[in-house]
Amino acid sequence: MASPEEAYSDETLAFMDLAIQQAKLALDSLEVPVGCVIIKDGKVISSGRNRTTEARNATRHAEMEAIDMLLDKWQERGLSKYEIAEHFSKCILYVTCEPCIMCATALSILGISEVFYGCANEKFGGCGSILSLHLGNSESHNSGGIPQGKGFKCRGGIMASEAISLFRGFYEQGNPNAPKPHRPVVRQETQ
Amino acid sequence: MEIVHIPEKLPFPPHQQPTVDVFAAQLEPKLANTLVRRLNQIAPLETLRHVKRIRKKLLQAQDGKTELSVILCVAENNNELCNIPNDVQDLITSYQLSPFRTKVCKYAATSKEEWEEQCKLWPTSYHPPTYNIDGITGFSEEDSQSIFSFMNAAIQLAKSSGRSVVNAALIVDPSVKRVISSACDQTCSWDTPEDKNVLKTCCFKQPKAFNSNTDCEGTVSCKTLHSNGFPVEEKQLYAHVSCLFPWGWAEQQAHMGSCRWHPLRHAAIVAIESSAARDRHLFPNLCDIQDKPVDTDNVQSTSMGSLAKRQKTDFEKVKGDDILDSCGEDSQSLSARPYLCTGYDIYLVWEPCTMCAMALVHQRIRRMFFAFPNSNAGALGSVYRLQGERSLNHHYAVFRVMVPEQVLDTAVTC
């Protein structure tokens, strides 16, 4: 899945760089540094970064933040379910780390078209590392007219080293949200 | 009612357990001790620790006489008798044994049924699992009662809109038997924060009071049941159960009025969100690891902002409740603050999809109880088996609470 960086267009690298910027914002707030942007028609329409510590909700991953922002925006504009589904099917996600099993399922539920990610997620990746939810589940059983799991195109390894070095930075400073036996948090002077 | 543990691995049918071949031989009872001691030195059964070295067979025909056999060594593939290790061969010669090939079970039994089946081939030992999670080795009468009553509360919640059945979730602190949060699916509609009349019924202790907070539109009218009580067509009957039909959101009829909808607001996700809101409310200052306090209500993005506003309204409604009374003392002691949902249980009417099941891994839930399996998208045994993915950084124990499907018939109790 990992390809040499030369294989990616300037545009791909530029969007991933924006996702990295989002991850840095998370790191500044002592959050696990994962960030993402959502692209439609060549434009950034949403962005998000991990917010699990602040929300005390371990499901508030970057992808979920960016998705909620879009759903809010589109519903405020009065778009119908059908129109919103149409919109999602034209969206591309750039995220610094492989979406976890939860987020990969969410992306499949929404019917997003394509995902570019940075580093692989060996512990709970849902796009090939642990489960392969991006492949959809059309093979698993006869749907009988019931909407089934949709797949999405997925490519990993884009600017993976940058994404990993952010993680390294985070674990060096310590996770303030971890239970006691974990490594102590290094207090840092903020700005 | 019954509570069934859903294990990490799909168990083998008891009579189809994998086996390995061994060489064994009958022996005189008086030789047993000597031979076993010697064999344990020269041919220890390293990979078959659950297998007993000696088999004792009661011979009916010979009036209570017993016949002893001993395992000499494991038989390699295509192994003829001549390939028995030299040490063992010496033993065979000196005691004039007649080796034969036989089968023993490869893996230790994980249940009493498996064990009974194994012993028909060759006796094994069986140690019931001793996990440190309550319930895997069985529930006390008191615990069972409490599990049934929480599951019942979840089922009532799932039917509470009175129109179509949805999935419902109850997060419970089992140490004090208290509901931490509860929620229904909000994929079809959920009430906007401005609608304060609806929020009035929100309360942490009484799940029954949640009904009007989780109103879902009822576009499904087909409630026809066969005479045996099972649905004519599950798709129509349970079309609003988000985890059963996660990909169906775009096809559902849009709701008229001020209600919002969200394809990812499955019951478990909403319940996690409420429990996180409770944590932030009861322990507002404990995450101030940074030098500046974090104002969770203001720092959030627009969507989170509106959510936080809604949750704030929820909490205003529980003032006077004893949870808030205890808040003062709880927030004094660090130990009382939960780390996410550590130690908590969740009750779901339907087996969750992979999104919800993984969300509960992230949120560190301890035990999961569900009533009905989810053959479309179930993540805990039906399609996937997340509790068996060893790479995950947390695992919860999964149980199915067996209840008759008729309990979902809204006409029965509503």
PDB file of N, CA and C in Angstrom, chain A residues 29-30 51 54-61 64-65 67-69 71-72 75-76 81 84-85 100-102 105-106 108-110 122-124 130-131 133 137 141 145-150 176-177 179 187, chain B residues 235 245-253 260-264 272-273 276 279-280 283-284 287 289-291 294 296 299 301 303-304 337 339-340 354-355 358-359 362-363 375-376 384 389 391-393:
ATOM      1  N   SER A  29      -2.625  21.295  21.488  1.00  0.00           N
ATOM      2  CA  SER A  29      -3.626  21.203  22.555  1.00  0.00           C
ATOM      3  C   SER A  29      -3.471  19.921  23.357  1.00  0.00           C
ATOM      4  N   LEU A  30      -2.307  19.293  23.275  1.00  0.00           N
ATOM      5  CA  LEU A  30      -2.029  18.048  23.991  1.00  0.00           C
ATOM      6  C   LEU A  30      -2.997  16.930  23.614  1.00  0.00           C
ATOM      7  N   ARG A  51      -9.927  15.455  19.047  1.00  0.00           N
ATOM      8  CA  ARG A  51     -10.360  16.267  20.180  1.00  0.00           C
ATOM      9  C   ARG A  51     -10.807  15.363  21.332  1.00  0.00           C
ATOM     10  N   GLU A  54     -10.054  16.692  25.209  1.00  0.00           N
ATOM     11  CA  GLU A  54     -10.903  17.813  25.574  1.00  0.00           C
ATOM     12  C   GLU A  54     -12.357  17.381  25.739  1.00  0.00           C
ATOM     13  N   ALA A  55     -12.852  16.555  24.831  1.00  0.00           N
ATOM     14  CA  ALA A  55     -14.251  16.132  24.878  1.00  0.00           C
ATOM     15  C   ALA A  55     -14.474  15.007  25.890  1.00  0.00           C
ATOM     16  N   ARG A  56     -13.362  14.406  26.386  1.00  0.00           N
ATOM     17  CA  ARG A  56     -13.425  13.200  27.221  1.00  0.00           C
ATOM     18  C   ARG A  56     -14.273  12.131  26.529  1.00  0.00           C
ATOM     19  N   ASN A  57     -14.185  12.179  25.232  1.00  0.00           N
ATOM     20  CA  ASN A  57     -14.948  11.271  24.395  1.00  0.00           C
ATOM     21  C   ASN A  57     -13.971  10.728  23.360  1.00  0.00           C
ATOM     22  N   ALA A  58     -13.573   9.475  23.543  1.00  0.00           N
ATOM     23  CA  ALA A  58     -12.527   8.879  22.715  1.00  0.00           C
ATOM     24  C   ALA A  58     -12.978   8.622  21.285  1.00  0.00           C
ATOM     25  N   THR A  59     -14.212   8.973  20.957  1.00  0.00           N
ATOM     26  CA  THR A  59     -14.676   8.813  19.581  1.00  0.00           C
ATOM     27  C   THR A  59     -14.542  10.110  18.785  1.00  0.00           C
ATOM     28  N   ARG A  60     -14.078  11.172  19.437  1.00  0.00           N
ATOM     29  CA  ARG A  60     -13.997  12.444  18.716  1.00  0.00           C
ATOM     30  C   ARG A  60     -12.704  12.529  17.907  1.00  0.00           C
ATOM     31  N   HIS A  61     -12.593  11.636  16.947  1.00  0.00           N
ATOM     32  CA  HIS A  61     -11.447  11.611  16.051  1.00  0.00           C
ATOM     33  C   HIS A  61     -11.590  12.733  15.018  1.00  0.00           C
ATOM     34  N   MET A  64     -14.397  12.425  12.494  1.00  0.00           N
ATOM     35  CA  MET A  64     -15.733  12.663  13.033  1.00  0.00           C
ATOM     36  C   MET A  64     -15.998  14.169  13.165  1.00  0.00           C
ATOM     37  N   GLU A  65     -14.968  14.902  13.579  1.00  0.00           N
ATOM     38  CA  GLU A  65     -15.096  16.347  13.711  1.00  0.00           C
ATOM     39  C   GLU A  65     -15.398  16.991  12.352  1.00  0.00           C
ATOM     40  N   ILE A  67     -16.598  15.557   9.656  1.00  0.00           N
ATOM     41  CA  ILE A  67     -17.886  15.086   9.129  1.00  0.00           C
ATOM     42  C   ILE A  67     -19.037  15.864   9.778  1.00  0.00           C
ATOM     43  N   ASP A  68     -18.976  16.026  11.106  1.00  0.00           N
ATOM     44  CA  ASP A  68     -20.050  16.738  11.805  1.00  0.00           C
ATOM     45  C   ASP A  68     -20.177  18.173  11.305  1.00  0.00           C
ATOM     46  N   MET A  69     -19.030  18.782  11.029  1.00  0.00           N
ATOM     47  CA  MET A  69     -19.051  20.162  10.544  1.00  0.00           C
ATOM     48  C   MET A  69     -19.791  20.247   9.215  1.00  0.00           C
ATOM     49  N   LEU A  71     -22.070  18.044   7.981  1.00  0.00           N
ATOM     50  CA  LEU A  71     -23.497  17.733   8.114  1.00  0.00           C
ATOM     51  C   LEU A  71     -24.251  18.941   8.665  1.00  0.00           C
ATOM     52  N   ASP A  72     -23.622  19.620   9.607  1.00  0.00           N
ATOM     53  CA  ASP A  72     -24.215  20.835  10.162  1.00  0.00           C
ATOM     54  C   ASP A  72     -24.437  21.883   9.081  1.00  0.00           C
ATOM     55  N   GLN A  75     -27.043  20.838   6.372  1.00  0.00           N
ATOM     56  CA  GLN A  75     -28.434  20.847   6.852  1.00  0.00           C
ATOM     57  C   GLN A  75     -28.923  22.271   7.088  1.00  0.00           C
ATOM     58  N   GLU A  76     -28.012  23.132   7.555  1.00  0.00           N
ATOM     59  CA  GLU A  76     -28.406  24.528   7.724  1.00  0.00           C
ATOM     60  C   GLU A  76     -28.800  25.147   6.389  1.00  0.00           C
ATOM     61  N   LYS A  81     -31.643  14.754   2.365  1.00  0.00           N
ATOM     62  CA  LYS A  81     -30.794  13.577   2.590  1.00  0.00           C
ATOM     63  C   LYS A  81     -30.162  13.116   1.287  1.00  0.00           C
ATOM     64  N   ILE A  84     -27.394  15.416   0.251  1.00  0.00           N
ATOM     65  CA  ILE A  84     -26.220  15.266   1.115  1.00  0.00           C
ATOM     66  C   ILE A  84     -25.465  13.975   0.779  1.00  0.00           C
ATOM     67  N   ALA A  85     -26.211  12.909   0.505  1.00  0.00           N
ATOM     68  CA  ALA A  85     -25.572  11.653   0.097  1.00  0.00           C
ATOM     69  C   ALA A  85     -24.797  11.864  -1.213  1.00  0.00           C
ATOM     70  N   CYS A 100      -9.405   4.513  11.741  1.00  0.00           N
ATOM     71  CA  CYS A 100      -9.615   3.345  12.590  1.00  0.00           C
ATOM     72  C   CYS A 100     -10.877   2.608  12.131  1.00  0.00           C
ATOM     73  N   ILE A 101     -11.165   1.477  12.760  1.00  0.00           N
ATOM     74  CA  ILE A 101     -12.325   0.665  12.384  1.00  0.00           C
ATOM     75  C   ILE A 101     -13.616   1.475  12.494  1.00  0.00           C
ATOM     76  N   MET A 102     -13.718   2.298  13.535  1.00  0.00           N
ATOM     77  CA  MET A 102     -14.911   3.132  13.716  1.00  0.00           C
ATOM     78  C   MET A 102     -15.046   4.146  12.578  1.00  0.00           C
ATOM     79  N   THR A 105     -15.763   2.640   9.111  1.00  0.00           N
ATOM     80  CA  THR A 105     -17.179   2.293   8.962  1.00  0.00           C
ATOM     81  C   THR A 105     -17.999   3.549   8.696  1.00  0.00           C
ATOM     82  N   ALA A 106     -17.705   4.609   9.445  1.00  0.00           N
ATOM     83  CA  ALA A 106     -18.437   5.868   9.260  1.00  0.00           C
ATOM     84  C   ALA A 106     -18.285   6.372   7.825  1.00  0.00           C
ATOM     85  N   SER A 108     -17.699   4.629   5.201  1.00  0.00           N
ATOM     86  CA  SER A 108     -18.465   3.743   4.337  1.00  0.00           C
ATOM     87  C   SER A 108     -19.964   4.044   4.431  1.00  0.00           C
ATOM     88  N   ILE A 109     -20.444   4.315   5.644  1.00  0.00           N
ATOM     89  CA  ILE A 109     -21.867   4.641   5.837  1.00  0.00           C
ATOM     90  C   ILE A 109     -22.222   5.903   5.043  1.00  0.00           C
ATOM     91  N   LEU A 110     -21.323   6.885   5.068  1.00  0.00           N
ATOM     92  CA  LEU A 110     -21.601   8.146   4.376  1.00  0.00           C
ATOM     93  C   LEU A 110     -21.423   8.010   2.870  1.00  0.00           C
ATOM     94  N   GLU A 122      -1.468   0.308  12.921  1.00  0.00           N
ATOM     95  CA  GLU A 122      -1.270  -1.123  13.141  1.00  0.00           C
ATOM     96  C   GLU A 122      -2.159  -1.694  14.238  1.00  0.00           C
ATOM     97  N   LYS A 123      -2.632  -0.818  15.126  1.00  0.00           N
ATOM     98  CA  LYS A 123      -3.433  -1.310  16.248  1.00  0.00           C
ATOM     99  C   LYS A 123      -4.904  -1.442  15.892  1.00  0.00           C
ATOM    100  N   PHE A 124      -5.479  -0.406  15.270  1.00  0.00           N
ATOM    101  CA  PHE A 124      -6.905  -0.519  14.969  1.00  0.00           C
ATOM    102  C   PHE A 124      -7.321   0.081  13.635  1.00  0.00           C
ATOM    103  N   ILE A 130      -6.159  -3.865  10.185  1.00  0.00           N
ATOM    104  CA  ILE A 130      -6.836  -4.884  10.993  1.00  0.00           C
ATOM    105  C   ILE A 130      -8.059  -5.404  10.242  1.00  0.00           C
ATOM    106  N   LEU A 131      -8.961  -4.521   9.881  1.00  0.00           N
ATOM    107  CA  LEU A 131     -10.080  -4.898   9.010  1.00  0.00           C
ATOM    108  C   LEU A 131      -9.934  -4.120   7.700  1.00  0.00           C
ATOM    109  N   LEU A 133     -12.450  -2.408   5.781  1.00  0.00           N
ATOM    110  CA  LEU A 133     -13.808  -1.919   5.585  1.00  0.00           C
ATOM    111  C   LEU A 133     -13.924  -1.085   4.309  1.00  0.00           C
ATOM    112  N   ASN A 137     -18.711  -4.692   1.853  1.00  0.00           N
ATOM    113  CA  ASN A 137     -18.958  -6.083   2.231  1.00  0.00           C
ATOM    114  C   ASN A 137     -19.889  -6.764   1.253  1.00  0.00           C
ATOM    115  N   HIS A 141     -22.707 -11.315   1.883  1.00  0.00           N
ATOM    116  CA  HIS A 141     -23.976 -12.023   1.783  1.00  0.00           C
ATOM    117  C   HIS A 141     -24.925 -11.343   0.798  1.00  0.00           C
ATOM    118  N   GLY A 145     -31.881  -6.340  -1.590  1.00  0.00           N
ATOM    119  CA  GLY A 145     -32.435  -4.994  -1.664  1.00  0.00           C
ATOM    120  C   GLY A 145     -32.047  -4.094  -0.515  1.00  0.00           C
ATOM    121  N   ILE A 146     -31.406  -4.660   0.503  1.00  0.00           N
ATOM    122  CA  ILE A 146     -30.988  -3.836   1.632  1.00  0.00           C
ATOM    123  C   ILE A 146     -29.678  -3.144   1.278  1.00  0.00           C
ATOM    124  N   PRO A 147     -29.566  -1.823   1.503  1.00  0.00           N
ATOM    125  CA  PRO A 147     -28.302  -1.161   1.197  1.00  0.00           C
ATOM    126  C   PRO A 147     -27.159  -1.790   1.983  1.00  0.00           C
ATOM    127  N   GLN A 148     -26.087  -2.112   1.280  1.00  0.00           N
ATOM    128  CA  GLN A 148     -24.962  -2.801   1.905  1.00  0.00           C
ATOM    129  C   GLN A 148     -23.764  -1.883   2.035  1.00  0.00           C
ATOM    130  N   GLY A 149     -22.760  -2.395   2.746  1.00  0.00           N
ATOM    131  CA  GLY A 149     -21.556  -1.625   2.979  1.00  0.00           C
ATOM    132  C   GLY A 149     -20.909  -1.174   1.682  1.00  0.00           C
ATOM    133  N   LYS A 150     -20.658   0.133   1.600  1.00  0.00           N
ATOM    134  CA  LYS A 150     -20.041   0.663   0.395  1.00  0.00           C
ATOM    135  C   LYS A 150     -18.541   0.733   0.607  1.00  0.00           C
ATOM    136  N   PRO A 176      -1.768  13.263  28.631  1.00  0.00           N
ATOM    137  CA  PRO A 176      -2.392  13.730  29.874  1.00  0.00           C
ATOM    138  C   PRO A 176      -3.670  12.992  30.198  1.00  0.00           C
ATOM    139  N   ASN A 177      -4.220  12.315  29.202  1.00  0.00           N
ATOM    140  CA  ASN A 177      -5.523  11.683  29.413  1.00  0.00           C
ATOM    141  C   ASN A 177      -5.399  10.218  29.833  1.00  0.00           C
ATOM    142  N   PRO A 179      -4.638   6.797  31.930  1.00  0.00           N
ATOM    143  CA  PRO A 179      -4.745   6.466  33.348  1.00  0.00           C
ATOM    144  C   PRO A 179      -3.383   6.392  34.007  1.00  0.00           C
ATOM    145  N   ARG A 187       5.483  18.607  31.635  1.00  0.00           N
ATOM    146  CA  ARG A 187       4.883  19.951  31.540  1.00  0.00           C
ATOM    147  C   ARG A 187       5.701  20.800  30.592  1.00  0.00           C
TER     148      ARG A 187
ATOM    149  N   LYS B 235     -36.819  -6.364   7.392  1.00  0.00           N
ATOM    150  CA  LYS B 235     -36.350  -5.104   6.836  1.00  0.00           C
ATOM    151  C   LYS B 235     -37.328  -3.976   7.128  1.00  0.00           C
ATOM    152  N   PHE B 245     -29.117  -1.361   9.703  1.00  0.00           N
ATOM    153  CA  PHE B 245     -29.119  -0.813   8.336  1.00  0.00           C
ATOM    154  C   PHE B 245     -28.316   0.480   8.280  1.00  0.00           C
ATOM    155  N   PRO B 246     -27.025   0.397   8.587  1.00  0.00           N
ATOM    156  CA  PRO B 246     -26.241   1.640   8.653  1.00  0.00           C
ATOM    157  C   PRO B 246     -26.199   2.397   7.334  1.00  0.00           C
ATOM    158  N   TRP B 247     -26.314   1.666   6.209  1.00  0.00           N
ATOM    159  CA  TRP B 247     -26.166   2.312   4.906  1.00  0.00           C
ATOM    160  C   TRP B 247     -27.499   2.779   4.339  1.00  0.00           C
ATOM    161  N   GLY B 248     -28.558   2.639   5.106  1.00  0.00           N
ATOM    162  CA  GLY B 248     -29.881   2.955   4.578  1.00  0.00           C
ATOM    163  C   GLY B 248     -30.335   4.378   4.827  1.00  0.00           C
ATOM    164  N   TRP B 249     -29.488   5.183   5.490  1.00  0.00           N
ATOM    165  CA  TRP B 249     -29.952   6.502   5.941  1.00  0.00           C
ATOM    166  C   TRP B 249     -30.450   7.399   4.826  1.00  0.00           C
ATOM    167  N   ALA B 250     -29.798   7.339   3.649  1.00  0.00           N
ATOM    168  CA  ALA B 250     -30.145   8.280   2.593  1.00  0.00           C
ATOM    169  C   ALA B 250     -31.512   7.955   1.991  1.00  0.00           C
ATOM    170  N   GLU B 251     -31.946   6.710   2.158  1.00  0.00           N
ATOM    171  CA  GLU B 251     -33.222   6.307   1.567  1.00  0.00           C
ATOM    172  C   GLU B 251     -34.404   6.553   2.479  1.00  0.00           C
ATOM    173  N   GLN B 252     -34.104   6.854   3.740  1.00  0.00           N
ATOM    174  CA  GLN B 252     -35.222   7.060   4.661  1.00  0.00           C
ATOM    175  C   GLN B 252     -35.853   8.420   4.422  1.00  0.00           C
ATOM    176  N   GLN B 253     -37.139   8.424   4.654  1.00  0.00           N
ATOM    177  CA  GLN B 253     -37.910   9.625   4.419  1.00  0.00           C
ATOM    178  C   GLN B 253     -37.408  10.760   5.298  1.00  0.00           C
ATOM    179  N   ARG B 260     -33.334  17.643  13.343  1.00  0.00           N
ATOM    180  CA  ARG B 260     -32.149  17.359  12.558  1.00  0.00           C
ATOM    181  C   ARG B 260     -31.988  15.850  12.474  1.00  0.00           C
ATOM    182  N   TRP B 261     -31.091  15.428  11.598  1.00  0.00           N
ATOM    183  CA  TRP B 261     -30.791  14.006  11.492  1.00  0.00           C
ATOM    184  C   TRP B 261     -29.300  13.885  11.287  1.00  0.00           C
ATOM    185  N   HIS B 262     -28.774  12.699  11.523  1.00  0.00           N
ATOM    186  CA  HIS B 262     -27.328  12.494  11.427  1.00  0.00           C
ATOM    187  C   HIS B 262     -27.077  11.007  11.212  1.00  0.00           C
ATOM    188  N   PRO B 263     -26.520  10.622  10.058  1.00  0.00           N
ATOM    189  CA  PRO B 263     -26.381   9.201   9.730  1.00  0.00           C
ATOM    190  C   PRO B 263     -25.511   8.428  10.715  1.00  0.00           C
ATOM    191  N   LEU B 264     -24.696   9.117  11.517  1.00  0.00           N
ATOM    192  CA  LEU B 264     -23.766   8.413  12.406  1.00  0.00           C
ATOM    193  C   LEU B 264     -24.214   8.437  13.856  1.00  0.00           C
ATOM    194  N   ILE B 272     -22.401   7.382  24.425  1.00  0.00           N
ATOM    195  CA  ILE B 272     -21.012   7.733  24.762  1.00  0.00           C
ATOM    196  C   ILE B 272     -20.893   9.247  24.911  1.00  0.00           C
ATOM    197  N   GLU B 273     -21.510   9.957  23.969  1.00  0.00           N
ATOM    198  CA  GLU B 273     -21.453  11.416  24.018  1.00  0.00           C
ATOM    199  C   GLU B 273     -22.064  11.950  25.318  1.00  0.00           C
ATOM    200  N   ALA B 276     -19.774  11.290  28.239  1.00  0.00           N
ATOM    201  CA  ALA B 276     -18.641  12.225  28.220  1.00  0.00           C
ATOM    202  C   ALA B 276     -19.092  13.597  28.724  1.00  0.00           C
ATOM    203  N   ASP B 279     -19.299  13.470  32.418  1.00  0.00           N
ATOM    204  CA  ASP B 279     -17.951  13.538  32.989  1.00  0.00           C
ATOM    205  C   ASP B 279     -17.463  14.992  33.033  1.00  0.00           C
ATOM    206  N   ARG B 280     -17.630  15.702  31.919  1.00  0.00           N
ATOM    207  CA  ARG B 280     -17.168  17.096  31.871  1.00  0.00           C
ATOM    208  C   ARG B 280     -17.930  17.958  32.864  1.00  0.00           C
ATOM    209  N   PHE B 283     -16.960  16.769  36.642  1.00  0.00           N
ATOM    210  CA  PHE B 283     -15.549  16.971  36.996  1.00  0.00           C
ATOM    211  C   PHE B 283     -14.948  18.025  36.073  1.00  0.00           C
ATOM    212  N   PRO B 284     -15.387  19.246  36.205  1.00  0.00           N
ATOM    213  CA  PRO B 284     -15.021  20.252  35.201  1.00  0.00           C
ATOM    214  C   PRO B 284     -13.542  20.619  35.189  1.00  0.00           C
ATOM    215  N   CYS B 287      -9.232  18.093  34.055  1.00  0.00           N
ATOM    216  CA  CYS B 287      -8.379  17.915  32.889  1.00  0.00           C
ATOM    217  C   CYS B 287      -7.458  19.114  32.701  1.00  0.00           C
ATOM    218  N   ILE B 289      -4.612  19.919  32.914  1.00  0.00           N
ATOM    219  CA  ILE B 289      -3.201  19.551  32.975  1.00  0.00           C
ATOM    220  C   ILE B 289      -2.394  20.704  32.412  1.00  0.00           C
ATOM    221  N   GLN B 290      -2.999  21.355  31.445  1.00  0.00           N
ATOM    222  CA  GLN B 290      -2.332  22.527  30.893  1.00  0.00           C
ATOM    223  C   GLN B 290      -2.426  23.658  31.913  1.00  0.00           C
ATOM    224  N   ASP B 291      -1.642  24.691  31.696  1.00  0.00           N
ATOM    225  CA  ASP B 291      -1.639  25.797  32.642  1.00  0.00           C
ATOM    226  C   ASP B 291      -2.943  26.589  32.588  1.00  0.00           C
ATOM    227  N   VAL B 294      -9.390  24.576  30.354  1.00  0.00           N
ATOM    228  CA  VAL B 294     -10.016  24.361  29.050  1.00  0.00           C
ATOM    229  C   VAL B 294     -11.506  24.581  29.183  1.00  0.00           C
ATOM    230  N   THR B 296     -14.577  23.793  27.652  1.00  0.00           N
ATOM    231  CA  THR B 296     -15.039  22.867  26.612  1.00  0.00           C
ATOM    232  C   THR B 296     -16.204  23.443  25.817  1.00  0.00           C
ATOM    233  N   VAL B 299     -14.441  26.358  23.176  1.00  0.00           N
ATOM    234  CA  VAL B 299     -13.335  26.093  22.262  1.00  0.00           C
ATOM    235  C   VAL B 299     -13.781  25.270  21.056  1.00  0.00           C
ATOM    236  N   SER B 301     -15.671  23.491  17.830  1.00  0.00           N
ATOM    237  CA  SER B 301     -16.110  23.903  16.502  1.00  0.00           C
ATOM    238  C   SER B 301     -17.609  24.140  16.546  1.00  0.00           C
ATOM    239  N   SER B 303     -20.166  22.768  15.220  1.00  0.00           N
ATOM    240  CA  SER B 303     -21.068  21.645  15.444  1.00  0.00           C
ATOM    241  C   SER B 303     -20.976  21.154  16.877  1.00  0.00           C
ATOM    242  N   MET B 304     -19.757  21.083  17.381  1.00  0.00           N
ATOM    243  CA  MET B 304     -19.593  20.660  18.756  1.00  0.00           C
ATOM    244  C   MET B 304     -20.213  21.693  19.679  1.00  0.00           C
ATOM    245  N   ARG B 337     -13.219  10.087  39.630  1.00  0.00           N
ATOM    246  CA  ARG B 337     -13.494  10.455  38.259  1.00  0.00           C
ATOM    247  C   ARG B 337     -13.250   9.277  37.344  1.00  0.00           C
ATOM    248  N   TYR B 339     -12.213   7.256  34.080  1.00  0.00           N
ATOM    249  CA  TYR B 339     -11.439   7.474  32.863  1.00  0.00           C
ATOM    250  C   TYR B 339     -12.283   6.912  31.732  1.00  0.00           C
ATOM    251  N   LEU B 340     -12.876   7.796  30.965  1.00  0.00           N
ATOM    252  CA  LEU B 340     -13.809   7.399  29.910  1.00  0.00           C
ATOM    253  C   LEU B 340     -14.892   6.487  30.517  1.00  0.00           C
ATOM    254  N   THR B 354     -19.789  -2.200  13.252  1.00  0.00           N
ATOM    255  CA  THR B 354     -18.359  -2.008  13.552  1.00  0.00           C
ATOM    256  C   THR B 354     -18.062  -0.591  14.043  1.00  0.00           C
ATOM    257  N   MET B 355     -18.821   0.390  13.572  1.00  0.00           N
ATOM    258  CA  MET B 355     -18.567   1.757  14.055  1.00  0.00           C
ATOM    259  C   MET B 355     -18.821   1.835  15.560  1.00  0.00           C
ATOM    260  N   MET B 358     -16.438  -0.422  17.744  1.00  0.00           N
ATOM    261  CA  MET B 358     -15.094   0.143  17.886  1.00  0.00           C
ATOM    262  C   MET B 358     -15.139   1.389  18.763  1.00  0.00           C
ATOM    263  N   ALA B 359     -16.205   2.186  18.664  1.00  0.00           N
ATOM    264  CA  ALA B 359     -16.348   3.367  19.521  1.00  0.00           C
ATOM    265  C   ALA B 359     -16.302   2.938  20.983  1.00  0.00           C
ATOM    266  N   HIS B 362     -12.776   2.210  21.997  1.00  0.00           N
ATOM    267  CA  HIS B 362     -12.094   3.482  22.279  1.00  0.00           C
ATOM    268  C   HIS B 362     -12.489   4.027  23.651  1.00  0.00           C
ATOM    269  N   GLN B 363     -13.762   3.910  23.991  1.00  0.00           N
ATOM    270  CA  GLN B 363     -14.259   4.521  25.226  1.00  0.00           C
ATOM    271  C   GLN B 363     -14.061   3.597  26.432  1.00  0.00           C
ATOM    272  N   SER B 375     -27.331  -9.733  11.811  1.00  0.00           N
ATOM    273  CA  SER B 375     -26.687 -10.501  10.744  1.00  0.00           C
ATOM    274  C   SER B 375     -26.269  -9.613   9.576  1.00  0.00           C
ATOM    275  N   ASN B 376     -26.755  -8.368   9.509  1.00  0.00           N
ATOM    276  CA  ASN B 376     -26.355  -7.464   8.423  1.00  0.00           C
ATOM    277  C   ASN B 376     -24.971  -6.882   8.638  1.00  0.00           C
ATOM    278  N   TYR B 384     -18.447  -9.635  11.987  1.00  0.00           N
ATOM    279  CA  TYR B 384     -17.075  -9.548  12.501  1.00  0.00           C
ATOM    280  C   TYR B 384     -17.077 -10.011  13.959  1.00  0.00           C
ATOM    281  N   GLU B 389     -10.069  -9.534  18.128  1.00  0.00           N
ATOM    282  CA  GLU B 389      -8.957  -8.865  17.454  1.00  0.00           C
ATOM    283  C   GLU B 389      -7.912  -8.491  18.488  1.00  0.00           C
ATOM    284  N   SER B 391      -5.030  -7.264  18.384  1.00  0.00           N
ATOM    285  CA  SER B 391      -4.192  -6.065  18.244  1.00  0.00           C
ATOM    286  C   SER B 391      -4.818  -4.838  18.903  1.00  0.00           C
ATOM    287  N   LEU B 392      -6.115  -4.862  19.132  1.00  0.00           N
ATOM    288  CA  LEU B 392      -6.770  -3.690  19.723  1.00  0.00           C
ATOM    289  C   LEU B 392      -6.209  -3.445  21.124  1.00  0.00           C
ATOM    290  N   ASN B 393      -6.210  -2.175  21.535  1.00  0.00           N
ATOM    291  CA  ASN B 393      -5.571  -1.845  22.809  1.00  0.00           C
ATOM    292  C   ASN B 393      -6.506  -2.048  23.999  1.00  0.00           C
TER     293      ASN B 393
END
